[in-house]
Amino acid sequence: MGKNLTSRAEDYSKWYNELVVKSDLAENSGVRGCMVIKPYGYAIWEKMQAQLDKMFKETGHENAYFPLFIPKSYLSKEASHVEGFAKECAVVTHYRLKNAEDGSGIIVDEDAKLEEELIVRPTSETIIWDTYRRWVQSYRDLPILVNQWANVVRWEMRTRLFLRTAEFLWQEGHTAHATKQEAVEEAERIMHLYAEFAEEHMAVPVIKGTKTESERFAGAEDTYCIEALMQDGKALQAGTSHFLGQNFAKAFDVKFANKEGQQEYVWATSWGVSTRLMGALVMTHSDDNGLVLPPKLAPIQVVIVPIYKGLDQLDAISEKVEPLVKELRAKGLSVKYDKRDTHKPGFKFNEYELKGVPVRLAIGQRDLENGTYEVARRDTLQKESVAADAVVEKVVSLMDEIQENIFNKALEYRKEHITAVDSYEEFKQVIEEKGGFVSAHWDGTPETEDRIKEETKATIRCIPLDAKQEDGICMVTGKPSTQRVLFAKAY
Amino acid sequence: MGKNLTSRAEDYSKWYNELVVKSDLAENSGVRGCMVIKPYGYAIWEKMQAQLDKMFKETGHENAYFPLFIPKSYLSKEASHVEGFAKECAVVTHYRLKNAEDGSGIIVDEDAKLEEELIVRPTSETIIWDTYRRWVQSYRDLPILVNQWANVVRWEMRTRLFLRTAEFLWQEGHTAHATKQEAVEEAERIMHLYAEFAEEHMAVPVIKGTKTESERFAGAEDTYCIEALMQDGKALQAGTSHFLGQNFAKAFDVKFANKEGQQEYVWATSWGVSTRLMGALVMTHSDDNGLVLPPKLAPIQVVIVPIYKGLDQLDAISEKVEPLVKELRAKGLSVKYDKRDTHKPGFKFNEYELKGVPVRLAIGQRDLENGTYEVARRDTLQKESVAADAVVEKVVSLMDEIQENIFNKALEYRKEHITAVDSYEEFKQVIEEKGGFVSAHWDGTPETEDRIKEETKATIRCIPLDAKQEDGICMVTGKPSTQRVLFAKAY
């Protein structure tokens, strides 16, 4: 196809990296581990943001903004939290540069050392709960339902575009409640909201569940998650929602007077999804020809390519196409008419395939004579000739069809890649050879979980929400178990 | 009024600080110089963002995202740029914390020192032009019209909420062009766009102009600006747009092959507005009773307050109000019906006055009997009784009236505060006693500019775009001058 894209079968990881760069989503920057999100990639992220933001607001949340920097002492206040983040954080120690006296260039000015180091936020629980202490006095001040769109930094050693970068963009919700029940309900509500977003908008089927203790967020009492499955059989955690108990309220002394006038600690949740979703989107749907984007998130939903010899033919085509562009836009579609004379149709076909534009219309001399368009859908690569007066209706219905088709395709793949096993031998074989989720009994201990991880690289992705109660025995230790959990190798 | 707000006459600066905090726009955080933007303040910023983003896209710009960190060596590549920013930047030197061996707590891990320090971006020209080198080969790759919404950090010693904070939110446009003329046109286009935004949406009249050499952006060949005037007679720079020449292209070796196949350096612009606009908005319109918000940016445009005794009366009122809320919302208005039973009407009146809600409707028993509403507008504090069946039309027209009225009021104030002077004595007197812009002849030298600044604290805000050519003599040195420039004390 002239795209020079490594195939998935050949090297899935290489395919992913090449695709992200070649389709103009993102690229590495000169700063270790930090990416540049290019306009085409950012346009998809903006669509994700807009939809999520709408869903957050519909469920009563408001946006706010908290400082980028976290004093070192704040991070230290919640014990397991600092444990989780101290090992990989960017530390600001000085606030000025100066010219070296020996003329060797610009150096850090040692006279401008901060009294207390500042951490570039890896997540904002600590700075936010320090703020909530000022916001909460009485039960009347609760709940606080706040979200923040922000950049965060975690100094990862091995980075990959979108999937794991030192800096990434995300949203982080931080809510404060008067009761445990309310906070748990909020954490669950958001898990469902994330799942709805992933399935309805990204067309990515996800499994909802809770994390085991060792996979929980640092500082959480319970972590709810949505887990997706990539085409190489590896799982990807797509979003998490944490019930934080009163841990941060206690660490930052956030109390409220209840209706009886007694002081109580506030209950908390936090939850986030990040630009990692971009990685999940690419890896779920795309193929060896390039991106496949769900119509609901595609920056360009329809591209129209004229096929012509000479500018007279182009003018005749444009006369037909321009009113069509208006009609399609009036239907709310994002349409591009690519009449660049500097590139051949074949080049353009390749480009829009690579970029995952859901529907491509082509119109040449014969179409002009017959009153037709060639309509090609990106997901199946099928083409058909459609009468000009039926093309708007066709394109509109294709938006829904493609959205549904790629979801079903991904769901089908996942169904084929959930394997129930009852022995550790079988487990190891499936993890190694077939991949995907493996449903198995486990004795509920971190020790067994660790052993499995060490021996197979598979981790418990979640305890599924819809897991049936079923008596069984742990595949490793033979101890009793009451439900299966889902294992997988994961991103 | 029970708001305990210092009056503007008493202490303008204190009035501003109190107002920002009490009206729930923002507050200081535990991190020096960094603010928390609270939900009500952030909602206004979101409206600003949405409008600006629309205007940028309508003029062909796309959003992207570049790294938060800038390697020290990048910052050093453009000489005047590093000069401008090195003195006030946050420097990341380490990437890990650890537990102190003596058990004294969490400390910086000296084994995790970065080879090269990273600067938290004070602005992104350097990291972006390092990226553009990879994006530009040929004239076909130009222009690049990119904008970024981001946080930036400048380690200011004296900070004030919104006006000057160590971290602030902004947008920064960075464009690359094949010709000087195109780049200059872009820089001018954005100045006009900013002015349109300020005047049409913020209702803040601005003067367009260019900066003198000493007030230019570090690295710019020309800086276009919009200057607003606050109610205390001080000017506020509300937005800048820079023609950067080929300075960054040369520093980062960004060349393109022109149509003749020759290598040329690329021409650049950059431009930005920030959360500082929030400060301008507050200080332009607000009064001793609180915020006055332009309807186009108000998070709540209409509030309805019921006045009742007992829940039966409230029910009767709600029966009338609820359909009205729907009708108003159908007109695209943001409406809040505040029927909280925990607060008295007087408390609510105060609260919405403080928060600058443009229109307040009140309805009590007598209104119910008469079929009327009391309609109060925030800008003039005028109230009138309006028949229920005319209230939608009234409210809709008030939106335009208020938007126009507060703009005209600010414009009137500015007109009264532009004073032309011909002697330095008179200049000093006006600057000291009356404030505002002072229009005067100046000999065009940085030396004279510096002297005036030192002696009066007034700076040249801009060389106005519409300045008439007029022979005159510099008020300080008596040297010849061909046009007046605008001086003022400034934020």
mmCIF file of C-alpha atoms in Angstrom, chain A residues 27-31 34-39 42 46 53 57 62-69 71-72 74-76 82-83 86-97 99 106-108 114 117-121 127 130-131 134-135 140 146 151 153 155 157 167 169 342, chain B residues 27-31 34-39 42 46 53 57 62-69 71-72 74-76 82-83 86-97 99 106-108 114 117-121 127 130-131 134-135 140 146 151 153 155 157 167 169 342:
data_model
loop_
_atom_site.group_PDB
_atom_site.id
_atom_site.type_symbol
_atom_site.label_atom_id
_atom_site.label_comp_id
_atom_site.label_asym_id
_atom_site.label_seq_id
_atom_site.Cartn_x
_atom_site.Cartn_y
_atom_site.Cartn_z
ATOM 1 C CA GLU A 27 6.174 11.767 18.188
ATOM 2 C CA ASN A 28 9.004 11.702 20.657
ATOM 3 C CA SER A 29 10.493 15.026 21.685
ATOM 4 C CA GLY A 30 13.979 16.082 22.622
ATOM 5 C CA VAL A 31 12.986 15.679 26.279
ATOM 6 C CA CYS A 34 7.994 13.373 26.880
ATOM 7 C CA MET A 35 5.967 13.297 23.686
ATOM 8 C CA VAL A 36 4.688 15.896 21.282
ATOM 9 C CA ILE A 37 1.004 15.357 20.549
ATOM 10 C CA LYS A 38 0.590 16.488 16.944
ATOM 11 C CA PRO A 39 -2.506 18.327 15.705
ATOM 12 C CA TYR A 42 -4.661 16.230 19.623
ATOM 13 C CA GLU A 46 -10.071 17.021 22.160
ATOM 14 C CA ASP A 53 -16.369 16.685 30.115
ATOM 15 C CA LYS A 57 -20.969 17.860 34.017
ATOM 16 C CA GLU A 62 -17.418 21.076 37.979
ATOM 17 C CA ASN A 63 -13.920 21.814 36.743
ATOM 18 C CA ALA A 64 -11.261 23.622 38.744
ATOM 19 C CA TYR A 65 -7.504 23.999 38.641
ATOM 20 C CA PHE A 66 -4.897 23.242 41.306
ATOM 21 C CA PRO A 67 -1.144 23.935 41.388
ATOM 22 C CA LEU A 68 1.328 21.983 39.267
ATOM 23 C CA PHE A 69 3.737 21.788 42.170
ATOM 24 C CA PRO A 71 5.614 20.578 48.345
ATOM 25 C CA LYS A 72 7.642 17.534 49.301
ATOM 26 C CA TYR A 74 2.577 17.228 51.335
ATOM 27 C CA LEU A 75 3.484 14.157 49.344
ATOM 28 C CA SER A 76 4.869 12.585 52.501
ATOM 29 C CA VAL A 82 4.441 8.701 48.954
ATOM 30 C CA GLU A 83 5.669 5.114 48.771
ATOM 31 C CA ALA A 86 8.477 9.051 45.397
ATOM 32 C CA LYS A 87 10.478 6.712 43.195
ATOM 33 C CA GLU A 88 9.569 8.375 39.952
ATOM 34 C CA CYS A 89 8.997 12.072 40.361
ATOM 35 C CA ALA A 90 10.458 15.235 38.882
ATOM 36 C CA VAL A 91 11.889 17.431 41.643
ATOM 37 C CA VAL A 92 12.220 21.203 41.398
ATOM 38 C CA THR A 93 15.075 22.390 43.583
ATOM 39 C CA HIS A 94 15.989 25.853 42.250
ATOM 40 C CA TYR A 95 14.203 28.877 40.865
ATOM 41 C CA ARG A 96 16.867 30.654 38.819
ATOM 42 C CA LEU A 97 19.612 30.153 36.273
ATOM 43 C CA ASN A 99 25.630 32.911 33.560
ATOM 44 C CA ILE A 106 24.065 29.057 31.696
ATOM 45 C CA ILE A 107 24.087 27.199 35.007
ATOM 46 C CA VAL A 108 21.807 26.702 37.991
ATOM 47 C CA LEU A 114 14.243 26.382 47.347
ATOM 48 C CA GLU A 117 11.723 20.988 47.167
ATOM 49 C CA LEU A 118 8.646 20.954 44.959
ATOM 50 C CA ILE A 119 7.432 17.827 43.172
ATOM 51 C CA VAL A 120 5.837 18.156 39.757
ATOM 52 C CA ARG A 121 2.424 16.567 40.439
ATOM 53 C CA ILE A 127 -2.480 19.426 47.052
ATOM 54 C CA ASP A 130 -4.778 20.462 51.502
ATOM 55 C CA THR A 131 -7.198 22.826 49.714
ATOM 56 C CA ARG A 134 -10.253 25.221 53.716
ATOM 57 C CA TRP A 135 -13.422 24.457 51.764
ATOM 58 C CA ARG A 140 -23.597 21.736 53.928
ATOM 59 C CA VAL A 146 -14.549 18.557 41.229
ATOM 60 C CA ASN A 151 -0.701 17.462 32.822
ATOM 61 C CA VAL A 153 4.600 13.754 35.422
ATOM 62 C CA TRP A 155 9.423 9.612 35.742
ATOM 63 C CA MET A 157 12.167 4.620 32.833
ATOM 64 C CA GLU A 167 4.458 13.604 31.080
ATOM 65 C CA LEU A 169 -2.426 14.651 29.914
ATOM 66 C CA THR A 342 -0.086 18.585 -5.752
ATOM 67 C CA GLU B 27 -7.480 31.583 46.257
ATOM 68 C CA ASN B 28 -3.871 31.225 47.211
ATOM 69 C CA SER B 29 -2.535 27.719 47.704
ATOM 70 C CA GLY B 30 0.051 26.246 50.001
ATOM 71 C CA VAL B 31 2.565 26.557 47.159
ATOM 72 C CA CYS B 34 0.556 29.327 42.818
ATOM 73 C CA MET B 35 -3.208 29.791 42.927
ATOM 74 C CA VAL B 36 -6.165 27.462 43.078
ATOM 75 C CA ILE B 37 -8.755 28.435 40.458
ATOM 76 C CA LYS B 38 -12.075 27.543 42.062
ATOM 77 C CA PRO B 39 -15.017 26.113 40.102
ATOM 78 C CA TYR B 42 -12.738 28.211 36.239
ATOM 79 C CA GLU B 46 -13.702 27.842 30.307
ATOM 80 C CA ASP B 53 -10.546 28.396 20.671
ATOM 81 C CA LYS B 57 -9.963 27.499 14.611
ATOM 82 C CA GLU B 62 -5.046 23.712 15.157
ATOM 83 C CA ASN B 63 -4.228 22.680 18.714
ATOM 84 C CA ALA B 64 -1.299 20.483 19.686
ATOM 85 C CA TYR B 65 0.653 19.726 22.842
ATOM 86 C CA PHE B 66 4.379 20.063 23.551
ATOM 87 C CA PRO B 67 6.441 18.984 26.574
ATOM 88 C CA LEU B 68 6.240 20.784 29.923
ATOM 89 C CA PHE B 69 10.008 20.559 30.298
ATOM 90 C CA PRO B 71 16.269 21.217 28.467
ATOM 91 C CA LYS B 72 18.490 23.994 29.769
ATOM 92 C CA TYR B 74 17.408 24.694 24.468
ATOM 93 C CA LEU B 75 16.583 27.765 26.503
ATOM 94 C CA SER B 76 20.127 29.008 25.978
ATOM 95 C CA VAL B 82 17.376 33.113 27.819
ATOM 96 C CA GLU B 83 18.265 36.569 29.123
ATOM 97 C CA ALA B 86 16.598 32.546 33.110
ATOM 98 C CA LYS B 87 16.115 34.775 36.137
ATOM 99 C CA GLU B 88 12.749 33.410 37.094
ATOM 100 C CA CYS B 89 12.387 29.763 36.195
ATOM 101 C CA ALA B 90 11.661 26.553 38.051
ATOM 102 C CA VAL B 91 14.500 24.076 37.573
ATOM 103 C CA VAL B 92 14.085 20.300 37.782
ATOM 104 C CA THR B 93 17.367 18.717 38.850
ATOM 105 C CA HIS B 94 16.410 15.242 40.156
ATOM 106 C CA TYR B 95 13.954 12.504 39.289
ATOM 107 C CA ARG B 96 13.538 10.571 42.530
ATOM 108 C CA LEU B 97 13.009 10.933 46.262
ATOM 109 C CA ASN B 99 13.794 7.727 52.593
ATOM 110 C CA ILE B 106 11.771 11.807 52.544
ATOM 111 C CA ILE B 107 14.722 13.469 50.835
ATOM 112 C CA VAL B 108 15.986 14.041 47.318
ATOM 113 C CA LEU B 114 19.594 14.623 35.851
ATOM 114 C CA GLU B 117 18.606 20.259 34.154
ATOM 115 C CA LEU B 118 15.090 20.733 32.842
ATOM 116 C CA ILE B 119 13.271 24.055 33.004
ATOM 117 C CA VAL B 120 9.526 24.083 33.583
ATOM 118 C CA ARG B 121 8.373 25.980 30.478
ATOM 119 C CA ILE B 127 10.853 23.287 22.568
ATOM 120 C CA ASP B 130 13.176 22.248 18.113
ATOM 121 C CA THR B 131 10.113 20.252 16.972
ATOM 122 C CA ARG B 134 11.515 17.965 12.075
ATOM 123 C CA TRP B 135 8.225 19.149 10.570
ATOM 124 C CA ARG B 140 4.662 22.834 1.099
ATOM 125 C CA VAL B 146 -0.514 25.734 15.870
ATOM 126 C CA ASN B 151 0.259 25.841 32.092
ATOM 127 C CA VAL B 153 5.710 28.826 35.231
ATOM 128 C CA TRP B 155 9.066 32.418 39.260
ATOM 129 C CA MET B 157 8.680 37.255 43.426
ATOM 130 C CA GLU B 167 2.051 29.218 37.547
ATOM 131 C CA LEU B 169 -2.810 28.965 32.439
ATOM 132 C CA THR B 342 -31.464 26.801 54.088
#
